[in-house]
Amino acid sequence: MDVREGSMGELPYLAVGSGPPLVVLAGLYPQAGVARGPLRAEHERTARLFARGAEVFYVNRRAGLASGTSIAEVAAEHAAAMRAAFERPVDLLGMSTGGSIAQQIAAEHPDVVRRLVLISTGCHLGPLARQLQRRVAARIRAGAMRRATAVLAADLAPPGPLVLPAALAGWFWGPRIFTADDLRDLATMAEAEDDFELSRLPKIKAPTLLVGGGRDRYYGTALFEQTAALIPHCQLEIRRGLGHITVMWHPRALARIRFFLEA
């Protein structure tokens, strides 16, 4: 499937597939936007995951977020862009940090959301995710970019002997691949998500599917269940034995998402 670049307001996107529109919000990447670069192949691969029977508009955060920006402000910008781009409410899918933004959009801007899919995300950050994002953001704000990318790479590696090599690779390659502006944007988004709390928002009205991995160390089953309880008409799908990232690529999880969107 051919991938096309475009923008929704100030939000860069990749479009792929054909059919009813599905807006997909990316997770927390070290680089803003979707332009050609070290993460472009990953963005294209993720966008194609959901393009069967839909025209996917895959959105990553824009560059140049002002320090102190809130999730509410990010969500309002997304909602305004969606109103301008589409004549009616559309399906919205958010992954991880993108799921926090998607929840805020659905709660405060229900006019733009038809159905909501959440993957590997929760009503607030889990303890490990909060600790990691605070550590990375603090190092970025202190100007310690190498230490920030080392911490991020080490935490994303599977626990065990790969942690140290991942940290060394992050320390060496991180600042060579990602600019200081990219990393400052990452810190701004991490700080914004730190304050996200679904229970403080209006109830989400859109039919919702929440998919999580039973071994997701950043959120966990209890937090997924808590999140589903806060959303009326929420269907919860826990895939046992899968983690924060692997659940998104599992054939049965993808089939469940497609069934929900096509029903």
Short mmCIF file of C-alpha atoms in Angstrom, two decimals, residues 49-202:
data_model
loop_
_atom_site.label_atom_id
_atom_site.label_comp_id
_atom_site.label_asym_id
_atom_site.label_seq_id
_atom_site.Cartn_x
_atom_site.Cartn_y
_atom_site.Cartn_z
CA LEU A 49 -1.26 -2.39 10.57
CA PHE A 50 -4.67 -0.72 10.72
CA ALA A 51 -5.22 0.07 7.02
CA ARG A 52 -7.32 -2.95 6.10
CA GLY A 53 -10.77 -1.57 5.34
CA ALA A 54 -9.89 1.97 6.46
CA GLU A 55 -7.98 5.02 5.34
CA VAL A 56 -5.48 5.52 8.12
CA PHE A 57 -4.23 8.96 9.06
CA TYR A 58 -1.24 8.19 11.26
CA VAL A 59 -0.28 11.20 13.37
CA ASN A 60 2.85 11.76 15.42
CA ARG A 61 3.23 14.85 17.61
CA ARG A 62 4.32 18.04 15.90
CA ALA A 63 7.67 19.65 16.56
CA GLY A 64 8.09 22.80 18.59
CA LEU A 65 5.79 22.14 21.55
CA ALA A 66 6.17 24.93 24.09
CA SER A 67 7.51 23.87 27.48
CA GLY A 68 4.60 23.51 29.87
CA THR A 69 2.14 22.37 27.19
CA SER A 70 -0.60 20.18 28.70
CA ILE A 71 -2.30 17.06 27.34
CA ALA A 72 -5.51 19.12 27.23
CA GLU A 73 -3.83 21.63 24.90
CA VAL A 74 -2.41 18.86 22.71
CA ALA A 75 -5.85 17.22 22.56
CA ALA A 76 -7.56 20.51 21.68
CA GLU A 77 -5.12 21.04 18.81
CA HIS A 78 -5.80 17.51 17.52
CA ALA A 79 -9.56 17.96 17.82
CA ALA A 80 -9.48 21.25 15.91
CA ALA A 81 -7.43 19.62 13.15
CA MET A 82 -9.87 16.70 12.94
CA ARG A 83 -12.88 19.04 12.72
CA ALA A 84 -11.24 20.89 9.84
CA ALA A 85 -10.24 17.70 8.01
CA PHE A 86 -13.43 15.64 8.33
CA GLU A 87 -17.09 16.49 7.92
CA ARG A 88 -18.27 14.12 10.65
CA PRO A 89 -16.95 12.21 13.68
CA VAL A 90 -14.31 9.60 12.82
CA ASP A 91 -12.79 6.56 14.47
CA LEU A 92 -9.81 7.35 16.70
CA LEU A 93 -7.08 4.95 17.84
CA GLY A 94 -4.37 5.85 20.36
CA MET A 95 -1.35 3.81 21.41
CA SER A 96 0.46 4.33 24.72
CA THR A 97 1.02 8.11 25.03
CA GLY A 98 -1.18 8.53 21.96
CA GLY A 99 -3.84 6.75 24.00
CA SER A 100 -3.65 9.42 26.70
CA ILE A 101 -4.19 12.09 24.04
CA ALA A 102 -7.03 10.06 22.50
CA GLN A 103 -8.80 9.73 25.87
CA GLN A 104 -8.55 13.48 26.42
CA ILE A 105 -9.95 14.15 22.93
CA ALA A 106 -12.85 11.73 23.40
CA ALA A 107 -13.69 13.16 26.84
CA GLU A 108 -13.47 16.88 26.04
CA HIS A 109 -14.21 16.91 22.30
CA PRO A 110 -16.80 14.16 21.78
CA ASP A 111 -18.06 15.75 18.56
CA VAL A 112 -14.99 14.52 16.62
CA VAL A 113 -14.92 10.87 17.83
CA ARG A 114 -17.17 8.12 16.46
CA ARG A 115 -15.49 5.11 18.05
CA LEU A 116 -12.39 4.90 20.23
CA VAL A 117 -9.68 2.23 20.34
CA LEU A 118 -7.02 2.36 23.06
CA ILE A 119 -3.91 0.15 22.98
CA SER A 120 -1.41 -0.25 25.82
CA THR A 121 -2.57 2.85 27.67
CA GLY A 122 -4.46 3.75 30.82
CA CYS A 123 -6.40 6.35 32.75
CA HIS A 124 -3.03 7.59 34.04
CA LEU A 125 0.59 6.52 33.81
CA GLY A 126 1.58 3.34 35.57
CA PRO A 127 4.31 3.64 38.25
CA LEU A 128 7.15 2.35 36.05
CA ALA A 129 6.14 4.47 33.06
CA ARG A 130 5.90 7.57 35.25
CA GLN A 131 9.31 6.92 36.80
CA LEU A 132 10.96 6.32 33.41
CA GLN A 133 9.47 9.40 31.76
CA ARG A 134 10.41 11.61 34.70
CA ARG A 135 14.00 10.35 34.64
CA VAL A 136 14.36 10.89 30.90
CA ALA A 137 12.72 14.34 31.00
CA ALA A 138 14.87 15.45 33.95
CA ARG A 139 18.07 14.51 32.14
CA ILE A 140 16.96 16.29 28.97
CA ARG A 141 16.11 19.46 30.92
CA ALA A 142 19.55 19.29 32.54
CA GLY A 143 21.17 19.11 29.11
CA ALA A 144 22.39 15.54 29.63
CA MET A 145 21.15 14.25 26.28
CA ARG A 146 23.39 11.19 26.17
CA ARG A 147 22.28 10.09 29.62
CA ALA A 148 18.65 10.62 28.62
CA THR A 149 18.88 8.43 25.52
CA ALA A 150 20.89 5.82 27.45
CA VAL A 151 18.16 5.59 30.12
CA LEU A 152 15.45 5.37 27.47
CA ALA A 153 17.21 2.68 25.44
CA ALA A 154 18.06 0.61 28.53
CA ASP A 155 14.49 0.62 29.77
CA LEU A 156 13.05 -0.39 26.41
CA ALA A 157 15.36 -3.41 26.23
CA PRO A 158 14.08 -6.72 27.66
CA PRO A 159 15.26 -7.21 31.26
CA GLY A 160 18.51 -9.18 31.30
CA PRO A 161 21.88 -9.11 29.53
CA LEU A 162 20.72 -6.76 26.75
CA VAL A 163 20.13 -3.83 29.09
CA LEU A 164 23.77 -2.68 29.29
CA PRO A 165 24.43 -2.93 25.52
CA ALA A 166 21.18 -1.05 24.88
CA ALA A 167 22.22 1.70 27.30
CA LEU A 168 25.63 2.02 25.62
CA ALA A 169 24.00 2.13 22.18
CA GLY A 170 21.56 4.80 23.38
CA TRP A 171 24.41 6.83 24.87
CA PHE A 172 26.49 6.65 21.68
CA TRP A 173 23.85 6.85 18.94
CA GLY A 174 21.01 8.80 20.56
CA PRO A 175 22.39 12.35 20.15
CA ARG A 176 23.71 11.42 16.70
CA ILE A 177 20.25 10.36 15.50
CA PHE A 178 17.95 12.72 17.39
CA THR A 179 18.45 16.46 17.69
CA ALA A 180 18.36 18.40 20.95
CA ASP A 181 15.08 19.97 19.77
CA ASP A 182 13.60 16.48 19.22
CA LEU A 183 14.55 15.49 22.76
CA ARG A 184 13.22 18.69 24.28
CA ASP A 185 9.89 18.00 22.55
CA LEU A 186 10.01 14.49 24.02
CA ALA A 187 10.51 15.97 27.49
CA THR A 188 7.57 18.35 27.01
CA MET A 189 5.28 15.49 25.99
CA ALA A 190 6.46 13.32 28.89
CA GLU A 191 5.86 16.14 31.37
CA ALA A 192 2.39 16.76 29.94
CA GLU A 193 1.44 13.09 30.24
CA ASP A 194 2.66 13.01 33.83
CA ASP A 195 -0.36 15.14 34.76
CA PHE A 196 -2.92 13.19 32.71
CA GLU A 197 -5.78 11.72 34.77
CA LEU A 198 -8.93 10.42 33.08
CA SER A 199 -11.00 10.41 36.28
CA ARG A 200 -10.88 14.24 36.32
CA LEU A 201 -12.41 14.51 32.83
CA PRO A 202 -15.98 14.27 31.51
#
